CSV table of C-alpha atoms in Angstrom, one decimal:
chain,number,residue,atom,x,y,z
F,1,UNK,CA,20.4,2.9,-11.9
F,2,UNK,CA,18.1,0.3,-10.5
F,3,UNK,CA,20.5,-0.3,-7.6
F,4,UNK,CA,20.7,3.4,-6.6
F,5,UNK,CA,18.9,4.8,-3.6
F,6,UNK,CA,16.9,8.1,-3.9
F,7,UNK,CA,15.4,9.8,-0.9
F,8,UNK,CA,14.5,13.3,0.4
F,9,UNK,CA,14.5,14.9,-3.0
F,10,UNK,CA,12.4,17.7,-4.5
F,11,UNK,CA,11.3,17.2,-8.1
F,12,UNK,CA,9.2,19.5,-10.4
F,13,UNK,CA,7.4,18.2,-13.4
F,14,UNK,CA,9.8,15.6,-15.0
F,15,UNK,CA,11.1,12.6,-13.2
F,16,UNK,CA,12.5,9.6,-15.0
F,17,UNK,CA,13.3,7.4,-12.1
F,18,UNK,CA,15.2,4.1,-12.6
F,19,UNK,CA,15.6,3.4,-8.9
F,20,UNK,CA,13.4,0.8,-7.2
F,21,UNK,CA,12.8,3.3,-4.4
F,22,UNK,CA,10.4,5.1,-6.7
F,23,UNK,CA,8.0,2.2,-7.1
F,24,UNK,CA,5.8,0.2,-4.8
F,25,UNK,CA,6.0,-3.5,-5.1
F,26,UNK,CA,4.5,-4.8,-8.3
F,27,UNK,CA,4.1,-1.3,-9.9
F,28,UNK,CA,7.6,-0.8,-11.5
F,29,UNK,CA,8.1,-0.6,-15.2
F,30,UNK,CA,10.6,-3.5,-15.2
F,31,UNK,CA,8.0,-5.9,-13.8
F,32,UNK,CA,5.1,-4.6,-15.8
F,33,UNK,CA,7.2,-4.0,-19.0
F,34,UNK,CA,5.5,-0.6,-19.6
F,35,UNK,CA,8.7,1.4,-20.3
F,36,UNK,CA,7.2,4.3,-18.4
F,37,UNK,CA,9.7,5.5,-15.7
F,38,UNK,CA,7.8,8.6,-14.5
F,39,UNK,CA,6.1,7.6,-11.2
F,40,UNK,CA,3.5,10.3,-11.2
F,41,UNK,CA,0.6,8.2,-10.0
F,42,UNK,CA,1.6,7.0,-6.5
F,43,UNK,CA,1.8,9.8,-3.9
F,44,UNK,CA,1.6,7.5,-0.9
F,45,UNK,CA,4.6,5.5,-1.9
F,46,UNK,CA,6.8,8.5,-2.9
F,47,UNK,CA,5.8,10.2,0.3
F,48,UNK,CA,6.9,7.1,2.3
F,49,UNK,CA,10.4,7.2,0.9
F,50,UNK,CA,10.8,11.0,1.1
F,51,UNK,CA,10.2,12.0,-2.5
F,52,UNK,CA,8.2,15.2,-3.3
F,53,UNK,CA,7.1,15.1,-6.9
F,54,UNK,CA,5.2,18.2,-8.2
F,55,UNK,CA,3.5,16.5,-11.1
F,56,UNK,CA,2.1,14.0,-8.5
F,57,UNK,CA,0.5,17.0,-6.8
F,58,UNK,CA,-1.6,18.4,-9.5
F,59,UNK,CA,-5.3,19.0,-9.5
F,60,UNK,CA,-8.3,21.4,-9.1
F,61,UNK,CA,-7.2,23.7,-11.9
F,62,UNK,CA,-3.9,24.7,-10.4
F,63,UNK,CA,-1.6,22.6,-12.5
F,64,UNK,CA,1.3,20.6,-11.0
F,65,UNK,CA,3.0,21.9,-7.9
F,66,UNK,CA,6.3,23.8,-7.9
F,67,UNK,CA,9.1,23.0,-5.6
F,68,UNK,CA,10.0,26.7,-5.4
F,69,UNK,CA,6.8,27.5,-3.6
F,70,UNK,CA,7.8,25.2,-0.7
F,71,UNK,CA,11.1,27.0,-0.1
F,72,UNK,CA,11.8,30.1,1.9
F,73,UNK,CA,13.3,32.5,-0.8
F,74,UNK,CA,14.9,30.5,-3.6
F,75,UNK,CA,16.6,31.4,-6.8
F,76,UNK,CA,14.1,31.8,-9.6
F,77,UNK,CA,15.0,31.5,-13.2
F,78,UNK,CA,12.6,34.0,-14.5
F,79,UNK,CA,14.0,36.6,-12.2
F,80,UNK,CA,17.3,36.5,-14.1
F,81,UNK,CA,15.7,37.9,-17.2
F,82,UNK,CA,16.3,41.5,-18.3
F,83,UNK,CA,14.0,44.3,-17.2
F,84,UNK,CA,12.6,44.6,-20.7
F,85,UNK,CA,11.9,40.9,-20.9
F,86,UNK,CA,10.0,40.9,-17.6
F,87,UNK,CA,7.9,43.9,-18.6
F,88,UNK,CA,7.1,42.3,-21.9
F,89,UNK,CA,6.0,39.1,-20.2
F,90,UNK,CA,4.3,40.4,-17.1
F,91,UNK,CA,3.5,44.1,-17.8
F,92,UNK,CA,5.9,45.2,-15.0
F,93,UNK,CA,8.8,43.8,-13.1
F,94,UNK,CA,7.3,41.5,-10.4
F,95,UNK,CA,10.2,42.1,-8.1
F,96,UNK,CA,11.1,45.2,-6.1
F,97,UNK,CA,14.8,44.6,-6.2
F,98,UNK,CA,16.9,43.0,-8.9
F,99,UNK,CA,19.1,40.7,-6.8
F,100,UNK,CA,18.2,37.0,-6.5
F,101,UNK,CA,17.5,35.3,-3.2
F,102,UNK,CA,19.4,32.1,-2.2
F,103,UNK,CA,17.5,30.7,0.7
F,104,UNK,CA,16.6,27.1,-0.2
F,105,UNK,CA,15.4,26.0,3.2
F,106,UNK,CA,11.8,24.8,3.5
F,107,UNK,CA,9.6,27.7,4.4
F,108,UNK,CA,7.8,27.6,7.7
F,109,UNK,CA,4.6,25.5,7.4
F,110,UNK,CA,5.7,23.6,4.4
F,111,UNK,CA,4.8,19.9,4.1
F,112,UNK,CA,8.5,19.2,3.3
F,113,UNK,CA,9.3,19.6,7.0
F,114,UNK,CA,9.8,16.3,8.9
F,115,UNK,CA,8.6,14.4,5.8
F,116,UNK,CA,11.9,12.8,4.8
F,117,UNK,CA,13.6,9.5,5.8
F,118,UNK,CA,16.7,8.8,7.9
F,119,UNK,CA,19.8,7.8,5.8
F,120,UNK,CA,22.5,6.3,8.0
F,121,UNK,CA,25.7,8.2,7.9
F,122,UNK,CA,24.2,11.1,6.0
F,123,UNK,CA,21.5,12.8,8.2
F,124,UNK,CA,21.5,10.9,11.4
F,125,UNK,CA,24.5,12.6,12.9
F,126,UNK,CA,26.8,9.6,12.6
F,127,UNK,CA,30.0,9.4,10.5
F,128,UNK,CA,29.4,5.9,9.3
F,129,UNK,CA,26.6,4.4,7.1
F,130,UNK,CA,25.5,0.9,6.6
F,131,UNK,CA,28.3,-1.4,5.3
F,132,UNK,CA,27.6,-3.4,2.2
F,133,UNK,CA,26.3,-6.9,3.2
F,134,UNK,CA,28.8,-8.7,1.0
F,135,UNK,CA,32.2,-6.9,1.3
F,136,UNK,CA,31.6,-4.7,4.3
F,137,UNK,CA,32.5,-1.5,2.4
F,138,UNK,CA,31.0,1.8,3.7
F,139,UNK,CA,30.6,4.0,0.6
F,140,UNK,CA,30.0,7.2,2.7
F,141,UNK,CA,32.7,9.8,2.4
F,142,UNK,CA,35.0,10.4,5.4
F,143,UNK,CA,33.9,13.6,7.1
F,144,UNK,CA,36.2,16.7,6.5
F,145,UNK,CA,35.5,18.0,10.0
F,146,UNK,CA,33.8,17.0,13.2
F,147,UNK,CA,30.0,17.3,13.0
F,148,UNK,CA,29.9,17.6,9.2
F,149,UNK,CA,27.3,14.9,8.9
F,150,UNK,CA,24.7,16.7,10.9
F,151,UNK,CA,21.6,15.1,12.5
F,152,UNK,CA,18.2,16.2,11.3
F,153,UNK,CA,16.2,18.8,13.2
F,154,UNK,CA,12.8,17.9,14.5
F,155,UNK,CA,10.9,14.6,14.4
F,156,UNK,CA,12.3,13.5,11.1
F,157,UNK,CA,14.6,14.8,8.2
F,158,UNK,CA,13.1,17.3,5.9
F,159,UNK,CA,12.7,16.7,2.2
F,160,UNK,CA,15.3,18.7,0.2
F,161,UNK,CA,18.9,19.7,0.6
F,162,UNK,CA,18.4,21.8,3.8
F,163,UNK,CA,16.8,21.5,7.2
F,164,UNK,CA,14.3,24.0,8.5
F,165,UNK,CA,15.6,25.4,11.8
F,166,UNK,CA,19.2,24.1,11.4
F,167,UNK,CA,22.0,26.3,12.7
F,168,UNK,CA,24.2,25.5,9.7
F,169,UNK,CA,23.3,26.6,6.1
F,170,UNK,CA,25.7,25.4,3.4
F,171,UNK,CA,26.5,28.1,0.8
F,172,UNK,CA,28.3,26.6,-2.3
F,173,UNK,CA,30.8,28.4,-4.5
F,174,UNK,CA,33.8,30.6,-4.1
F,175,UNK,CA,34.8,31.7,-0.6
F,176,UNK,CA,36.2,35.3,-0.4
F,177,UNK,CA,38.9,36.3,2.1
F,178,UNK,CA,36.2,38.0,4.1
F,179,UNK,CA,32.6,37.1,5.2
F,180,UNK,CA,30.2,37.2,2.3
F,181,UNK,CA,26.9,36.2,0.7
F,182,UNK,CA,24.6,37.7,3.3
F,183,UNK,CA,21.1,36.2,3.5
F,184,UNK,CA,19.0,38.3,3.2
F,185,UNK,CA,20.8,40.3,0.5
F,186,UNK,CA,22.2,43.7,1.3
F,187,UNK,CA,19.3,46.1,0.7
F,188,UNK,CA,16.7,43.4,0.7
F,189,UNK,CA,13.1,44.5,1.4
F,190,UNK,CA,10.0,42.6,2.6
F,191,UNK,CA,12.1,40.3,4.7
F,192,UNK,CA,9.9,38.1,6.9
F,193,UNK,CA,9.3,39.3,10.5
F,194,UNK,CA,10.4,36.0,11.9
F,195,UNK,CA,13.5,35.1,9.9
F,196,UNK,CA,17.2,34.3,10.3
F,197,UNK,CA,20.4,35.9,9.1
F,198,UNK,CA,23.0,33.7,7.2
F,199,UNK,CA,26.5,34.4,5.9
F,200,UNK,CA,29.4,32.5,4.3
F,201,UNK,CA,32.7,32.2,6.2
F,202,UNK,CA,35.9,33.4,4.5
F,203,UNK,CA,38.2,30.8,2.9
F,204,UNK,CA,40.7,29.1,5.3
F,205,UNK,CA,42.7,25.9,5.0
F,206,UNK,CA,42.0,25.1,8.6
F,207,UNK,CA,38.8,26.1,10.3
F,208,UNK,CA,39.8,24.9,13.8
F,209,UNK,CA,38.6,27.4,16.5
F,210,UNK,CA,37.2,29.7,13.8
F,211,UNK,CA,34.6,32.0,15.2
F,212,UNK,CA,32.3,34.7,13.8
F,213,UNK,CA,31.2,37.8,15.6
F,214,UNK,CA,27.8,39.0,14.4
F,215,UNK,CA,26.3,42.4,15.2
F,216,UNK,CA,22.7,43.3,14.5
F,217,UNK,CA,21.0,46.7,15.3
F,218,UNK,CA,17.6,48.2,14.6
F,219,UNK,CA,14.2,48.6,16.2
F,220,UNK,CA,14.1,46.4,19.3
F,221,UNK,CA,17.4,44.7,18.5
F,222,UNK,CA,20.9,45.6,19.5
F,223,UNK,CA,22.9,42.3,19.7
F,224,UNK,CA,26.3,40.9,19.3
F,225,UNK,CA,26.6,37.1,19.1
F,226,UNK,CA,29.5,34.7,18.6
F,227,UNK,CA,29.3,31.6,16.4
F,228,UNK,CA,31.7,28.8,16.0
F,229,UNK,CA,32.4,27.4,12.6
F,230,UNK,CA,30.4,25.9,10.8
F,231,UNK,CA,27.4,27.5,12.5
F,232,UNK,CA,26.2,30.5,10.5
F,233,UNK,CA,22.5,31.1,11.2
F,234,UNK,CA,21.4,33.9,13.5
F,235,UNK,CA,17.7,33.3,14.4
F,236,UNK,CA,15.9,36.5,15.3
F,237,UNK,CA,12.4,38.0,15.3
F,238,UNK,CA,12.2,41.6,14.1
F,239,UNK,CA,9.8,44.5,14.3
F,240,UNK,CA,7.3,44.9,11.5
F,241,UNK,CA,8.5,47.5,9.0
F,242,UNK,CA,11.8,48.0,10.7
F,243,UNK,CA,15.2,48.7,9.0
F,244,UNK,CA,18.1,46.7,10.3
F,245,UNK,CA,21.9,46.9,9.9
F,246,UNK,CA,24.2,43.9,10.5
F,247,UNK,CA,27.8,42.8,10.0
F,248,UNK,CA,30.0,39.7,10.4
F,249,UNK,CA,33.6,39.7,11.4
F,250,UNK,CA,35.9,36.6,11.3
F,251,UNK,CA,39.6,36.8,12.4
F,252,UNK,CA,39.3,40.6,12.6
F,253,UNK,CA,38.1,40.9,9.0
F,254,UNK,CA,34.6,42.3,8.4
F,255,UNK,CA,32.4,41.5,5.5
F,256,UNK,CA,31.2,45.1,5.5
F,257,UNK,CA,27.9,46.6,6.7
F,258,UNK,CA,24.7,45.1,5.3
F,259,UNK,CA,21.1,46.3,5.7
F,260,UNK,CA,17.5,45.1,5.1
F,261,UNK,CA,13.9,46.2,5.6
F,262,UNK,CA,11.4,43.9,7.3
F,263,UNK,CA,7.9,43.4,6.0
F,264,UNK,CA,4.9,44.7,7.9
F,265,UNK,CA,2.7,41.7,7.3
F,266,UNK,CA,2.6,37.9,7.5
F,267,UNK,CA,1.0,35.4,5.1
F,268,UNK,CA,-0.7,32.2,6.1
F,269,UNK,CA,1.6,29.2,6.9
F,270,UNK,CA,-1.3,27.1,5.5
F,271,UNK,CA,-4.6,27.9,3.9
F,272,UNK,CA,-7.0,25.4,2.5
F,273,UNK,CA,-10.7,24.9,1.7
F,274,UNK,CA,-12.2,21.7,3.2
F,275,UNK,CA,-15.4,19.8,2.5
F,276,UNK,CA,-16.2,19.2,6.1
F,277,UNK,CA,-18.7,16.4,5.1
F,278,UNK,CA,-16.0,14.4,3.5
F,279,UNK,CA,-13.5,13.3,6.2
F,280,UNK,CA,-10.5,12.3,4.2
F,281,UNK,CA,-6.8,13.2,4.4
F,282,UNK,CA,-6.0,16.0,1.8
F,283,UNK,CA,-2.9,16.1,-0.4
F,284,UNK,CA,-0.7,19.2,-0.1
F,285,UNK,CA,-1.8,20.7,-3.5
F,286,UNK,CA,-0.9,24.3,-4.3
F,287,UNK,CA,-4.4,25.4,-5.0
F,288,UNK,CA,-4.6,29.1,-5.9
F,289,UNK,CA,-8.0,29.9,-4.4
F,290,UNK,CA,-10.2,29.2,-1.3
F,291,UNK,CA,-13.7,28.1,-1.9
F,292,UNK,CA,-16.3,29.1,0.7
F,293,UNK,CA,-19.7,27.4,0.0
F,294,UNK,CA,-22.4,25.2,1.6
F,295,UNK,CA,-20.1,22.4,2.7
F,296,UNK,CA,-16.7,24.0,2.2
F,297,UNK,CA,-15.0,26.1,4.9
F,298,UNK,CA,-11.7,27.9,4.2
F,299,UNK,CA,-9.1,27.6,7.0
F,300,UNK,CA,-6.1,29.9,7.4
F,301,UNK,CA,-3.3,29.4,9.8
F,302,UNK,CA,-1.0,32.3,10.9
F,303,UNK,CA,2.0,32.3,13.2
F,304,UNK,CA,1.9,35.6,15.1
F,305,UNK,CA,5.5,36.8,15.7
F,306,UNK,CA,6.6,37.3,19.3
F,307,UNK,CA,7.6,40.9,18.4
F,308,UNK,CA,3.9,41.9,18.1
F,309,UNK,CA,2.3,43.5,21.1
F,310,UNK,CA,-0.8,45.4,22.2
F,311,UNK,CA,0.4,48.6,20.5
F,312,UNK,CA,0.0,47.1,17.0
F,313,UNK,CA,-3.1,47.5,15.0
F,314,UNK,CA,-3.8,44.1,13.3
F,315,UNK,CA,-5.9,43.7,10.2
F,316,UNK,CA,-6.9,40.7,8.1
F,317,UNK,CA,-6.8,41.4,4.4
F,318,UNK,CA,-8.6,39.2,1.8
F,319,UNK,CA,-9.2,39.5,-1.9
F,320,UNK,CA,-12.2,37.8,-3.5
F,321,UNK,CA,-11.4,36.1,-6.8
F,322,UNK,CA,-15.0,35.3,-7.8
F,323,UNK,CA,-18.3,36.2,-6.0
F,324,UNK,CA,-20.6,33.6,-7.6
F,325,UNK,CA,-23.4,34.4,-5.2
F,326,UNK,CA,-23.6,36.2,-1.8
F,327,UNK,CA,-27.1,36.7,-0.5
F,328,UNK,CA,-26.1,36.2,3.1
F,329,UNK,CA,-22.7,36.9,4.7
F,330,UNK,CA,-19.2,35.5,4.9
F,331,UNK,CA,-18.7,34.7,8.5
F,332,UNK,CA,-15.2,34.8,10.0
F,333,UNK,CA,-14.6,32.5,13.0
F,334,UNK,CA,-11.7,31.7,15.2
F,335,UNK,CA,-10.4,28.2,14.8
F,336,UNK,CA,-8.8,26.8,17.9
F,337,UNK,CA,-7.1,23.6,16.6
F,338,UNK,CA,-3.3,23.9,17.0
F,339,UNK,CA,-0.7,22.5,14.7
F,340,UNK,CA,-2.9,21.6,11.7
F,341,UNK,CA,-1.5,21.5,8.2
F,342,UNK,CA,-1.5,19.6,4.9
F,343,UNK,CA,1.0,16.9,5.7
F,344,UNK,CA,-0.3,13.3,5.6
F,345,UNK,CA,-0.4,12.9,9.4
F,346,UNK,CA,-2.9,13.0,12.3
F,347,UNK,CA,-3.1,16.8,12.0
F,348,UNK,CA,-4.1,16.9,8.4
F,349,UNK,CA,-6.8,19.6,7.9
F,350,UNK,CA,-9.0,17.1,6.1
F,351,UNK,CA,-9.5,14.7,9.0
F,352,UNK,CA,-9.3,16.7,12.2
F,353,UNK,CA,-12.1,18.3,14.2
F,354,UNK,CA,-13.6,21.2,12.2
F,355,UNK,CA,-15.6,22.7,15.1
F,356,UNK,CA,-15.4,26.5,15.0
F,357,UNK,CA,-14.8,28.9,17.8
F,358,UNK,CA,-16.0,32.5,18.4
F,359,UNK,CA,-17.4,34.5,15.5
F,360,UNK,CA,-15.0,37.4,14.9
F,361,UNK,CA,-16.5,39.4,12.0
F,362,UNK,CA,-18.7,39.2,8.9
F,363,UNK,CA,-18.3,40.3,5.3
F,364,UNK,CA,-21.0,41.5,2.9
F,365,UNK,CA,-21.2,43.3,-0.5
F,366,UNK,CA,-18.0,41.7,-1.9
F,367,UNK,CA,-16.7,42.4,-5.4
F,368,UNK,CA,-14.3,40.5,-7.6
F,369,UNK,CA,-10.7,41.6,-7.2
F,370,UNK,CA,-11.6,44.3,-4.5
F,371,UNK,CA,-9.7,43.8,-1.3
F,372,UNK,CA,-11.5,43.8,2.0
F,373,UNK,CA,-9.9,44.6,5.4
F,374,UNK,CA,-11.1,43.4,8.8
F,375,UNK,CA,-9.8,44.8,12.1
F,376,UNK,CA,-8.8,41.9,14.4
F,377,UNK,CA,-6.8,43.9,16.9
F,378,UNK,CA,-9.1,43.1,19.8
F,379,UNK,CA,-9.4,39.5,18.7
F,380,UNK,CA,-5.6,38.7,18.7
F,381,UNK,CA,-4.1,39.1,22.1
F,382,UNK,CA,-1.6,36.2,22.3
F,383,UNK,CA,1.7,36.7,20.5
F,384,UNK,CA,4.4,34.2,19.5
F,385,UNK,CA,1.9,31.5,18.8
F,386,UNK,CA,-0.5,30.2,16.1
F,387,UNK,CA,-3.8,31.9,15.3
F,388,UNK,CA,-6.3,30.3,12.9
F,389,UNK,CA,-9.4,31.6,11.3
F,390,UNK,CA,-12.2,30.0,9.3
F,391,UNK,CA,-14.4,31.5,6.5
F,392,UNK,CA,-17.9,30.1,6.3
F,393,UNK,CA,-21.1,31.1,4.4
F,394,UNK,CA,-24.3,32.0,6.4
F,395,UNK,CA,-26.5,31.1,3.5
F,396,UNK,CA,-26.0,27.6,2.1
F,397,UNK,CA,-26.8,28.8,-1.4
F,398,UNK,CA,-23.9,31.2,-1.5
F,399,UNK,CA,-20.5,30.6,-3.0
F,400,UNK,CA,-17.4,32.8,-3.0
F,401,UNK,CA,-13.8,32.2,-4.0
F,402,UNK,CA,-10.9,34.1,-2.3
F,403,UNK,CA,-7.3,34.1,-3.5
F,404,UNK,CA,-5.0,31.8,-1.5
F,405,UNK,CA,-1.3,32.1,-0.7
F,406,UNK,CA,-0.5,30.0,-3.7
F,407,UNK,CA,-1.8,32.5,-6.3
F,408,UNK,CA,0.7,33.5,-8.9
F,409,UNK,CA,0.8,36.0,-11.7
F,410,UNK,CA,0.7,33.3,-14.3
F,411,UNK,CA,0.5,29.6,-14.6
F,412,UNK,CA,1.6,27.6,-11.6
F,413,UNK,CA,2.4,30.7,-9.6
F,414,UNK,CA,6.2,30.4,-9.6
F,415,UNK,CA,6.1,34.2,-9.9
F,416,UNK,CA,4.0,35.0,-6.9
F,417,UNK,CA,1.2,37.5,-6.8
F,418,UNK,CA,1.4,38.5,-3.1
F,419,UNK,CA,-0.7,41.6,-3.6
F,420,UNK,CA,-3.8,39.4,-3.6
F,421,UNK,CA,-2.7,36.9,-1.0
F,422,UNK,CA,-4.5,36.8,2.4
F,423,UNK,CA,-2.4,38.4,5.1
F,424,UNK,CA,-2.3,40.0,8.5
F,425,UNK,CA,-0.8,43.5,8.6
F,426,UNK,CA,0.7,45.1,11.7
F,427,UNK,CA,0.7,48.9,12.1
């Protein structure tokens, strides 16, 4: 509908948009009489109105971008296939556990965060919107409870249905007479070290004064916290490789005992190769490799969890995709610029200062598909903050490609191939 508004949405590969929000002035199919309603050519305009369109973000051999790769741990259609179907398609089941995940929040480091727009009466924390200029009618629904129309978190709203860092996570569907739908799932493995626990409240006609008591126990954690409805997000940093148990009780009724196992590694929040001679803002493409060559430096940004300490052995792990030539060395430097990313802002990795810090290590004799590990224990001594590295060639005639955090098993990487992703491990 041409009179509808559309903002803060995630779209994959097909987007027939009939709203004027999708078109910069003079480019819409109504004015130009093109009949083409797929706005795949205008990233700057879509970005300005809070629309993330995957087909708009295609290039450099990686196909169009997938919304799923910008979310924490979303439901994935292929994961619902039978074991035999997955083995036939991939050679093995790509997932360690059969249960789906249901965390649709933007993942830490995603360009979705703070990239949306404010919609009065929806995400600004106010119960009223903007009355119609002719009849004064406010079409926003009356809130069902105080605080339902929550204000965004951070500098601006996020793109998508959920806010990164919000203390409320809406879980649709049936509500049981007890707390349910634990996130992460009961028995989940490879849960991120810096994560949050989420649950669904039991069904009640009146949630006034409803509170939840949440108990969490495991390595370094033995906590009981109380939450008032609708708050249902328990933020916590865990120990690498630890197994944790937790439970939620509401009105004296427990949802049972749940458990999960934490990963012993972290992946980059962002990783990107940059032509440092071409100072231009980069689009947040989901490129599945990192080129290191004469003018291209690969930058990787990690967020070291606060639970890490001097007793942990920290290793950087990389997998070369293609060693085109390597007569010299791959040099690994510390990169001191804080807060960089792939959003179209002043901290975009394409336009900021690319000066490198201390040389940390070097790599030689690389082979395609063979992982290499570098001990960075003595180089990382501040925890609970960002740590960036840069990969650079010593010989300008060399060129090496490493796998990035976007690499998938097939196609656009919706089914991730984390075994070849760069990561820091903690032992």
